[in-house]
mmCIF file of C-alpha atoms in Angstrom:
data_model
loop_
_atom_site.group_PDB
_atom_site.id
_atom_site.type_symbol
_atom_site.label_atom_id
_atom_site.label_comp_id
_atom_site.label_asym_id
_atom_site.label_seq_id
_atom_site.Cartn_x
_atom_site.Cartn_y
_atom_site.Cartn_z
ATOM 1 C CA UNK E 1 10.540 18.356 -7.598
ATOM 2 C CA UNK E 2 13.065 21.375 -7.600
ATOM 3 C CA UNK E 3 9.426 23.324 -7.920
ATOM 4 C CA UNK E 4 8.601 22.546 -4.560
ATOM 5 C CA UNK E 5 11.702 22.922 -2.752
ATOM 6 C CA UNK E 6 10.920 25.998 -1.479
ATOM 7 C CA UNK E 7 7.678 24.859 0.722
ATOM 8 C CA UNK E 8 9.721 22.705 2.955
ATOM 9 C CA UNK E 9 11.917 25.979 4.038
ATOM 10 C CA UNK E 10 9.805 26.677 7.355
ATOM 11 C CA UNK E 11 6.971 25.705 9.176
ATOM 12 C CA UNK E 12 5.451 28.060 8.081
ATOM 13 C CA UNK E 13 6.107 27.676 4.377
ATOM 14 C CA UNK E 14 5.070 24.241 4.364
ATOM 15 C CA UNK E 15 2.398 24.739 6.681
ATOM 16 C CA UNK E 16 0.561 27.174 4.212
ATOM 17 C CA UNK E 17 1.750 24.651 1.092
ATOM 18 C CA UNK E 18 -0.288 21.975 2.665
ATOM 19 C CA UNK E 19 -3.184 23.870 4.067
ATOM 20 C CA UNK E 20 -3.284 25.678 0.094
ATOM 21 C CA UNK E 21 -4.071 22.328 -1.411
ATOM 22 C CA UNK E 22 -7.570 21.845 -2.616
ATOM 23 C CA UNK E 23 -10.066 21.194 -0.364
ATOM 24 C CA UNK E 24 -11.370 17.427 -0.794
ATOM 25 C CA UNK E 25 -15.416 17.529 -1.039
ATOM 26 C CA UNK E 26 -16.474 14.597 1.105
ATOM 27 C CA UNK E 27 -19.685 13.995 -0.330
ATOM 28 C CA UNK E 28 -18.299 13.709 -3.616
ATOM 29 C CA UNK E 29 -15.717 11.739 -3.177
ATOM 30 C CA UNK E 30 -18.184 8.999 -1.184
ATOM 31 C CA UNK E 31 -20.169 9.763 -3.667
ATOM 32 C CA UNK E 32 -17.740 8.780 -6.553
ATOM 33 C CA UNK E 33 -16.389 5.689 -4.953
ATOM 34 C CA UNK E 34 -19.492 4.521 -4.408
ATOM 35 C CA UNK E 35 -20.635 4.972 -8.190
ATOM 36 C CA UNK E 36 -17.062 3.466 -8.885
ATOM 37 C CA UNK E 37 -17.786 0.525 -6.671
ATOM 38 C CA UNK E 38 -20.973 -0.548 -9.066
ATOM 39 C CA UNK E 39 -19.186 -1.444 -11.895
ATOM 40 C CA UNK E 40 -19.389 -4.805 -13.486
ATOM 41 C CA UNK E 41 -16.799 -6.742 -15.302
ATOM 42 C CA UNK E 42 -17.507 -9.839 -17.599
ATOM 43 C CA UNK E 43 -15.550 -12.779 -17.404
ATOM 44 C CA UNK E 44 -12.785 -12.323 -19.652
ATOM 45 C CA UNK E 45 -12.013 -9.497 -17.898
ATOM 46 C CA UNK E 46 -12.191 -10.832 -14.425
ATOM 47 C CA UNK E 47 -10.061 -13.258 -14.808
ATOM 48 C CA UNK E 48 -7.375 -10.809 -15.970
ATOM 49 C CA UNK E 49 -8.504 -8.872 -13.135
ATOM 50 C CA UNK E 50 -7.877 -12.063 -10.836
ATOM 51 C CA UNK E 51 -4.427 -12.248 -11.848
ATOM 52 C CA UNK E 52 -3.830 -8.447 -11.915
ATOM 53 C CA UNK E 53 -4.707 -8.739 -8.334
ATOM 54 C CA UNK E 54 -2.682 -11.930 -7.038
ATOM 55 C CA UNK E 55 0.020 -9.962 -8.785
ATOM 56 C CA UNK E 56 0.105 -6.926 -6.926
ATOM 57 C CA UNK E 57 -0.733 -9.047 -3.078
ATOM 58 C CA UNK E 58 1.724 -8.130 -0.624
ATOM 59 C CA UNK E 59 1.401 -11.608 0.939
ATOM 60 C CA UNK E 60 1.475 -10.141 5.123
ATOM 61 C CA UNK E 61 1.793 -11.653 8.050
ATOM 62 C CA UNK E 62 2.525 -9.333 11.031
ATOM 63 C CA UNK E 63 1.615 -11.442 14.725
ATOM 64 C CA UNK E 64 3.653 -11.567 17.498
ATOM 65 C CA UNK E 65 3.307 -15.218 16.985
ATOM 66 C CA UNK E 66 5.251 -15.165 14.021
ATOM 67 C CA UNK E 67 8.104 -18.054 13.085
ATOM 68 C CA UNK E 68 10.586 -18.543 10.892
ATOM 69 C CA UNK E 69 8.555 -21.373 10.146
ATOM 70 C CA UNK E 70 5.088 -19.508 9.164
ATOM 71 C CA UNK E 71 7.127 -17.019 7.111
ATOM 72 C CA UNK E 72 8.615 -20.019 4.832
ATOM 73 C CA UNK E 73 5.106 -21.606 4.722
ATOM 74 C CA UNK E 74 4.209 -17.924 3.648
ATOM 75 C CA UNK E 75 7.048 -17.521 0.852
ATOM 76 C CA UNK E 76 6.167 -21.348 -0.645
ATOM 77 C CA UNK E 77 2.670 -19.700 -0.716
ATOM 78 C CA UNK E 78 4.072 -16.915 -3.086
ATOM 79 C CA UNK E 79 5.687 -18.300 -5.159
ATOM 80 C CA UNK E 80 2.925 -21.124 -6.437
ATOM 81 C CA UNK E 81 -0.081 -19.456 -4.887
ATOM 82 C CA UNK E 82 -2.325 -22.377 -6.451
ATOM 83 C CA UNK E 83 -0.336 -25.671 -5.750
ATOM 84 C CA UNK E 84 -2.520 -27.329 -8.651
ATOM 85 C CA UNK E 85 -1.979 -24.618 -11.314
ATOM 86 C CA UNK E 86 1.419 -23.532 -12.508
ATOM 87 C CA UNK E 87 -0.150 -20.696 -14.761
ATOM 88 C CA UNK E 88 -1.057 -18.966 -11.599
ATOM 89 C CA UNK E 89 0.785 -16.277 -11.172
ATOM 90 C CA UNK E 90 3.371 -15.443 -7.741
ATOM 91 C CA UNK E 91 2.409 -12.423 -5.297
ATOM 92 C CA UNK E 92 4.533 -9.473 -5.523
ATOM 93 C CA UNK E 93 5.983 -9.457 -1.834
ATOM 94 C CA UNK E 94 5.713 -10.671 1.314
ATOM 95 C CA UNK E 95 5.995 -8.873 4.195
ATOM 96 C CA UNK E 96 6.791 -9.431 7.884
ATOM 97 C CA UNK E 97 8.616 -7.961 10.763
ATOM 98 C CA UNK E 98 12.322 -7.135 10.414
ATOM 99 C CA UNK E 99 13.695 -9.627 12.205
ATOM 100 C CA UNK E 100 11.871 -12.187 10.128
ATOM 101 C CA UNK E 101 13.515 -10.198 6.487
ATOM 102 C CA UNK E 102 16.179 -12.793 6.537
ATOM 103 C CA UNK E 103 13.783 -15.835 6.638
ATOM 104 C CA UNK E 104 11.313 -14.851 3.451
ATOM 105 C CA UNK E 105 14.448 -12.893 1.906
ATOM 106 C CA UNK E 106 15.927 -16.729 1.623
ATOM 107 C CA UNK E 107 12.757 -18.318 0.996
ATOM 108 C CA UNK E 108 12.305 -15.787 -1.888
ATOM 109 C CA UNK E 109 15.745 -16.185 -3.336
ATOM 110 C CA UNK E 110 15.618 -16.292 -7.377
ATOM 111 C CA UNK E 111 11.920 -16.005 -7.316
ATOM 112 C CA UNK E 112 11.374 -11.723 -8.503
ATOM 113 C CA UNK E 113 8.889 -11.659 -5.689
ATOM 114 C CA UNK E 114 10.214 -8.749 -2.893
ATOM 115 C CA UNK E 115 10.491 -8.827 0.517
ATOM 116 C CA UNK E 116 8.781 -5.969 2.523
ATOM 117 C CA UNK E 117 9.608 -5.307 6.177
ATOM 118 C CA UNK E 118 7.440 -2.984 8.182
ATOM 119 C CA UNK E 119 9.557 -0.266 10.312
ATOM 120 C CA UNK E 120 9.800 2.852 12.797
ATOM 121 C CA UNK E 121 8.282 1.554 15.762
ATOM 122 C CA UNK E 122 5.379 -0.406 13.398
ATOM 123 C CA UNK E 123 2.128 -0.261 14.379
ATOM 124 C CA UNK E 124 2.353 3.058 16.837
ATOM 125 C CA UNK E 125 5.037 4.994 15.363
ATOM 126 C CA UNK E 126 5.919 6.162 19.127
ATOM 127 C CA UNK E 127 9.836 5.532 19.363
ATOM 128 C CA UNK E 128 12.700 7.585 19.172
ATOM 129 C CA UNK E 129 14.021 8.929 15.440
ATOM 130 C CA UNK E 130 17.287 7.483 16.335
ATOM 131 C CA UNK E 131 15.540 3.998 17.105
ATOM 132 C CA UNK E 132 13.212 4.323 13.684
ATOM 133 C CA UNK E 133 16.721 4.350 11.378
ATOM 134 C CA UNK E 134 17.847 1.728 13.476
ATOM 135 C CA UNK E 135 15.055 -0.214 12.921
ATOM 136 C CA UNK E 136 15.217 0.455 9.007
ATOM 137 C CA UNK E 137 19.280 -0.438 8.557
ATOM 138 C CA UNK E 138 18.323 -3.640 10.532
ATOM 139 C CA UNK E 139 15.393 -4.616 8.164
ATOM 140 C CA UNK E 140 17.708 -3.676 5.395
ATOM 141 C CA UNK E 141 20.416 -4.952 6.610
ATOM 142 C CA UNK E 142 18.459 -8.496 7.050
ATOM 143 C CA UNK E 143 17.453 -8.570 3.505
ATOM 144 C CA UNK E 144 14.289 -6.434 3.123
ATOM 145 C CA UNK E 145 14.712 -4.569 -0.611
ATOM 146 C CA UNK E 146 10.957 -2.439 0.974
ATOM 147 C CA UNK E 147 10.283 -0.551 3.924
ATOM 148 C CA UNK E 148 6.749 0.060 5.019
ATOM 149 C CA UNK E 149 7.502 3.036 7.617
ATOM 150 C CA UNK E 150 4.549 4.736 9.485
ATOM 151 C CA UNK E 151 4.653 8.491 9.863
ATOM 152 C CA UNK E 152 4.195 9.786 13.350
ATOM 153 C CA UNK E 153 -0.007 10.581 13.460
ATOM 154 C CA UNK E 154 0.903 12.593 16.714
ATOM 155 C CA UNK E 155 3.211 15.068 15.527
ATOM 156 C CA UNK E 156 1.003 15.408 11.904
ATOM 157 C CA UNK E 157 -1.976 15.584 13.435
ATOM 158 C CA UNK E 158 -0.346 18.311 15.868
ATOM 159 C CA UNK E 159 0.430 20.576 12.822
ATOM 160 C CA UNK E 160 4.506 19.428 13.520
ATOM 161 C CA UNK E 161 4.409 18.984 9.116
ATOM 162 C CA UNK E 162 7.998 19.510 8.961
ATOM 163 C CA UNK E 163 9.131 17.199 11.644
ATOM 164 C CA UNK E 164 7.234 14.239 9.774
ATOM 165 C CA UNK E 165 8.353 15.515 6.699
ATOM 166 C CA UNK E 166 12.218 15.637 7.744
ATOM 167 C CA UNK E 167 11.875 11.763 9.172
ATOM 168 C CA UNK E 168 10.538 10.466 6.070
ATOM 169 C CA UNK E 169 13.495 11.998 4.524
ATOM 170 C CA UNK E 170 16.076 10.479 7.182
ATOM 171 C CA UNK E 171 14.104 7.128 6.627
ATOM 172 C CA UNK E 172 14.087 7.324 2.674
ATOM 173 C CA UNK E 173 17.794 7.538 3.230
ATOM 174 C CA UNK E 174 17.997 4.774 5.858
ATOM 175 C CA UNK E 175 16.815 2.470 3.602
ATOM 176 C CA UNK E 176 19.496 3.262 0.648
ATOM 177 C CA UNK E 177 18.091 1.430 -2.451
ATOM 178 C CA UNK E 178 15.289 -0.564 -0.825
ATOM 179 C CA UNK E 179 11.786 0.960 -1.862
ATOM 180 C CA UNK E 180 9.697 2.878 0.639
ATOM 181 C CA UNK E 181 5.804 3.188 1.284
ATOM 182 C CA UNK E 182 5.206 5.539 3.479
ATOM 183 C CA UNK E 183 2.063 4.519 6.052
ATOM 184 C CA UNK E 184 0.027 7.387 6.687
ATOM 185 C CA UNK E 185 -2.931 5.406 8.769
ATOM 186 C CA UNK E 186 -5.758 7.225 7.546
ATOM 187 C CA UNK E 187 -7.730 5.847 10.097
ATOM 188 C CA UNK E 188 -6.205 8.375 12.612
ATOM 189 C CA UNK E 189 -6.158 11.569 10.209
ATOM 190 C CA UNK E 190 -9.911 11.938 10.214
ATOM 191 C CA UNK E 191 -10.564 13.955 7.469
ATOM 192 C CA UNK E 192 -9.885 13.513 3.542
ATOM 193 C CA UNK E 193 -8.203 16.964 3.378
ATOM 194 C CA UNK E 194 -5.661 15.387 6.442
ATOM 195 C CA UNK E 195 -5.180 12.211 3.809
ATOM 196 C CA UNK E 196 -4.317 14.276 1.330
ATOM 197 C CA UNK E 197 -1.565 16.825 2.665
ATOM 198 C CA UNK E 198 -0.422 13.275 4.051
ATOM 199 C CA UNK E 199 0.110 11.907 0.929
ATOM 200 C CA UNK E 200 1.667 14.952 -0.616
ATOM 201 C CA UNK E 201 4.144 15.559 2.489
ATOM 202 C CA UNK E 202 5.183 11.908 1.801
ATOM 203 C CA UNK E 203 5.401 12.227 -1.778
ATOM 204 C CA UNK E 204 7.510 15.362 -1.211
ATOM 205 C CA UNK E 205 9.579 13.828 1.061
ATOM 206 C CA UNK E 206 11.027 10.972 -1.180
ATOM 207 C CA UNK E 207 7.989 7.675 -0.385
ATOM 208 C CA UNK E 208 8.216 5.543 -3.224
ATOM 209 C CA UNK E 209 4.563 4.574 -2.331
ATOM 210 C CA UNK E 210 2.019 6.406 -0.045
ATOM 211 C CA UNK E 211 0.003 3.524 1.965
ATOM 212 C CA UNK E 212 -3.035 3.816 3.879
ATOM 213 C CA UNK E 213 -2.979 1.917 6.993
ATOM 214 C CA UNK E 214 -0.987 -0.986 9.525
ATOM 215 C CA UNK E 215 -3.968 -2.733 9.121
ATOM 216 C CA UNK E 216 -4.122 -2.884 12.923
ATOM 217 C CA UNK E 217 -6.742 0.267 13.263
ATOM 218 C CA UNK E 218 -10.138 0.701 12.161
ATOM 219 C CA UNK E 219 -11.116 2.392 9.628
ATOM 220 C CA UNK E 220 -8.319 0.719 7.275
ATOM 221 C CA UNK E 221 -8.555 0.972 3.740
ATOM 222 C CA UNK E 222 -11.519 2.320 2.222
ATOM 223 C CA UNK E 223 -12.748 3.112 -1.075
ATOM 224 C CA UNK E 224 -13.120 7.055 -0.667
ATOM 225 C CA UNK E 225 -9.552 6.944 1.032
ATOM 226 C CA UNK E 226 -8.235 5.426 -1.525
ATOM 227 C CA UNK E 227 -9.785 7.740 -4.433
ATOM 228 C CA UNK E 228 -8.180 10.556 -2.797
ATOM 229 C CA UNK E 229 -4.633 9.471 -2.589
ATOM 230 C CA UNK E 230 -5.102 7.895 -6.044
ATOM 231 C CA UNK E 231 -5.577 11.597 -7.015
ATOM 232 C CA UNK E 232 -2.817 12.921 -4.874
ATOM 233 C CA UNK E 233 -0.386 11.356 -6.684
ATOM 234 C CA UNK E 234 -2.231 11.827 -10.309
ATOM 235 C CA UNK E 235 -2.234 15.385 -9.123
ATOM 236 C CA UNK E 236 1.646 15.193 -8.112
ATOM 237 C CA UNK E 237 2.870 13.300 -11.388
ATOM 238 C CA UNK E 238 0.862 16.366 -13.327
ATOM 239 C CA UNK E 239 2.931 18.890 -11.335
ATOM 240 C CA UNK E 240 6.541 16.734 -10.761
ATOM 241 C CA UNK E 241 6.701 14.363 -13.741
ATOM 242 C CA UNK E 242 7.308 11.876 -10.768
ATOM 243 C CA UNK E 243 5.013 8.677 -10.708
ATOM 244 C CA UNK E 244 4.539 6.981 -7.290
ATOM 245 C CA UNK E 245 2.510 3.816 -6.369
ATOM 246 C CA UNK E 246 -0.135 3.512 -3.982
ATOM 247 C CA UNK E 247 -1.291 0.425 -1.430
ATOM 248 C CA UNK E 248 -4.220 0.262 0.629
ATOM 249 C CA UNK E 249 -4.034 -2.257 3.259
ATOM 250 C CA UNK E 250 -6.423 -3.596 5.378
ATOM 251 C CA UNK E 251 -9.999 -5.016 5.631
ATOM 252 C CA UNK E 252 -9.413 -5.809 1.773
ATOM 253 C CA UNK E 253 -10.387 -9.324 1.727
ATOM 254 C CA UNK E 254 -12.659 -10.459 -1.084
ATOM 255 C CA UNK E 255 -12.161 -10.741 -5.023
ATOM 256 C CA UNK E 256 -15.231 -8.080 -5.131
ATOM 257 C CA UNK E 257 -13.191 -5.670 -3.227
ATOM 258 C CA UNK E 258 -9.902 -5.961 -5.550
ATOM 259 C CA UNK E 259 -11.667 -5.849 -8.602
ATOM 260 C CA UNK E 260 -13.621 -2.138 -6.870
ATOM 261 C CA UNK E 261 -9.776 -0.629 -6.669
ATOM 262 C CA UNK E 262 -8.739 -2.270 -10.114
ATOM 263 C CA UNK E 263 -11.649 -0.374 -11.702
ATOM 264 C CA UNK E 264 -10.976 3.301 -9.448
ATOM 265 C CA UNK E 265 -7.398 2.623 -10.714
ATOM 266 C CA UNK E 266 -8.320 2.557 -14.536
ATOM 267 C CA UNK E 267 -10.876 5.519 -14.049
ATOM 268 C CA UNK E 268 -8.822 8.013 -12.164
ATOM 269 C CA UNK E 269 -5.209 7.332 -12.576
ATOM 270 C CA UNK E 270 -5.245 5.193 -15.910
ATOM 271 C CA UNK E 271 -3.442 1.517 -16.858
ATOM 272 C CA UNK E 272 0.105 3.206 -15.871
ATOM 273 C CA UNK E 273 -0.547 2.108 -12.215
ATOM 274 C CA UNK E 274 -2.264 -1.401 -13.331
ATOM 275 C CA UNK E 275 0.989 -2.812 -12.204
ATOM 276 C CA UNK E 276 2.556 -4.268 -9.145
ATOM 277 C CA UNK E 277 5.538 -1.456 -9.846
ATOM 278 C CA UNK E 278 2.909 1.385 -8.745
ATOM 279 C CA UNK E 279 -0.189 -0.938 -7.091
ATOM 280 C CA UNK E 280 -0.160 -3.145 -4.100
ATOM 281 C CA UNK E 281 -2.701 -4.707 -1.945
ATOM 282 C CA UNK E 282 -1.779 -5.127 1.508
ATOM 283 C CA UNK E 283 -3.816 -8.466 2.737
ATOM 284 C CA UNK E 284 -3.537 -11.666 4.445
ATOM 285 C CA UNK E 285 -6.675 -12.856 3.569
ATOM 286 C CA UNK E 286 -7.438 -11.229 -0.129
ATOM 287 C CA UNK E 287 -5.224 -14.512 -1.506
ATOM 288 C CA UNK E 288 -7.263 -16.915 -0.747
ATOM 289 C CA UNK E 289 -10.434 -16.034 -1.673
ATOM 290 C CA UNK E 290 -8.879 -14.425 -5.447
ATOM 291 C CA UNK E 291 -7.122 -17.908 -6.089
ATOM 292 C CA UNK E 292 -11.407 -19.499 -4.881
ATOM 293 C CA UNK E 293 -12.625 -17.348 -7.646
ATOM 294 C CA UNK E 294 -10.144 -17.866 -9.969
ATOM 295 C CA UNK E 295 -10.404 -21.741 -8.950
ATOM 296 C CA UNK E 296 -14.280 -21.295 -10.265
ATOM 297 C CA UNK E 297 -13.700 -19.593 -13.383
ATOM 298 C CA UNK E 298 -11.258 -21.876 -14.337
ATOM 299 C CA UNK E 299 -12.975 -25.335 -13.394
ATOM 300 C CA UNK E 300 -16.465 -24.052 -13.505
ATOM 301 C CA UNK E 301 -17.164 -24.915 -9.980
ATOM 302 C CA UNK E 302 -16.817 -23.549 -6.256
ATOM 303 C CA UNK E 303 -14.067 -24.746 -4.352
ATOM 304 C CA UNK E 304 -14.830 -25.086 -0.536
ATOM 305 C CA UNK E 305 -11.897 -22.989 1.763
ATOM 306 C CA UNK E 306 -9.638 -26.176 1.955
ATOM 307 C CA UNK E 307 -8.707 -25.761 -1.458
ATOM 308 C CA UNK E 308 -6.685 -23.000 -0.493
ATOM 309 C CA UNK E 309 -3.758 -23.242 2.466
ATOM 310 C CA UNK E 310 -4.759 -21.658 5.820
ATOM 311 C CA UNK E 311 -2.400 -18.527 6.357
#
């Protein structure tokens, strides 16, 4: 990292840093993801693939409508996500608002699985910098040992790199030892060259993961998105020795879609990130429909939806 610390000097340093990076060719990266997207798995390998999956869910619910009451239903969920079969393995987190950290953080206790608190002004981003570290030390504070921040789209997307650059920073420290994914909502940055000087001025700035979206704009998460930040920070392990994980989050909802990012993980980053340590899926619905599937390959059969719990 001591490499780099030279591009976050000015403006203008970093400015040029980000802007030197390699251009992304579009057409080949759809391209690639699509090709990536194609490929089969027998059924020893899906159902590892199943419970590679389940294991790397951030379990999410993030309504205004939230309760206490929905986020213990939500932690129970978790921790057995298959009430009928104990082998099944627990989600990796669950994530809600930060006033709601305390509620899964005791619903969670003794259980491994994290809870993950979305921050700074979550969805918009639009809020003061003093509010945003407010907002962290509460979430913290509450119980939360991860911080899903957003970065502020209007001030990137303005050319203001070092002002998003120095918040993640004062974040990153906000949140003292919790982990932090840094939300970069690639539906707003438009092009896959803007994703990827995202990802590296989060990655530079101390995000333990880079994320793609809220989930609450369209486009979320898509394959080509996710293939370049997947070789963002392949690119940035090669040059820093420092690994960081990766989570797209939302429209992710069927097996068919995990298994897709399970097999672009192998291919362009290799089995180091096959883990819920550098791999997350941020879903509400994904759950269900992996615990369906894995439901049929153990029994044989389809189960109908009210196998599973309604979310």
């Amino acid at each position: 990292m001591d490499a780099y610390a030279d591009v976050t000097r000015s403006d203008a340093a970093f400015r040029a840093f980000l802007h030197g990076l390699p251009g992304v060719d579009q057409v080949g990266a759809e391209a690639r993801a699509a090709q990536l997207g194609t490929r089969s798995i027998k059924t020893t390998a899906k159902a590892w693939a199943i419970d590679t999956a389940i294991s790397m869910v951030d379990l999410t619910t993030l309504e205004g409508a939230d309760t206490p009451g929905k986020v213990r239903a939500l932690a129970a969920k978790a921790r057995r996500p298959d009430a009928t079969d104990p082998g099944c393995p627990p989600v990796a987190a669950v994530c809600v608002y930060g006033d709601l950290a305390g509620v899964a953080t005791e619903a969670l206790a003794g259980s491994g699985i994290h809870t993950a608190a979305v921050a700074t002004a979550f969805p918009s981003g639009r809020a003061s910098r003093a509010v945003k570290l407010a907002d962290v030390r509460d979430a913290v504070a509450n119980g939360a040992d991860e911080i899903d921040m957003v970065i502020d789209r209007g001030a990137f997307l303005a050319g203001r790199y070092l002002d998003v650059f120095e918040e993640v920073v004062a974040v990153k420290e906000a949140c003292g030892s919790a982990h932090l994914k840094v939300i970069l909502e690639t539906g707003e940055l438009r092009t896959y060259d803007a994703v990827r000087r995202a990802s590296w001025l989060a990655m530079l700035a101390g995000g333990d993961f880079i994320k793609t979206s809220t989930g609450k704009v369209s486009p979320a998460a898509t394959l080509p998105v996710c293939l370049v930040m997947l070789e963002a920070v392949r690119d940035f392990r090669a040059a820093t020795g420092v690994q960081i994980g990766v989570k797209p989050a939302g429209g992710i909802k069927t097996t068919k879609d995990a298994v897709k990012h399970l097999v672009m993980i192998n291919e362009v980053v290799g089995p180091d990130w096959l883990s819920p340590d550098w791999f997350r899926f941020g879903a509400s619905s994904l759950l269900n429909d992996l615990l369906l599937q894995r439901q049929k390959l153990r029994t044989g059969h389809y189960s109908g939806p009210d196998h599973v719990s309604v979310d």
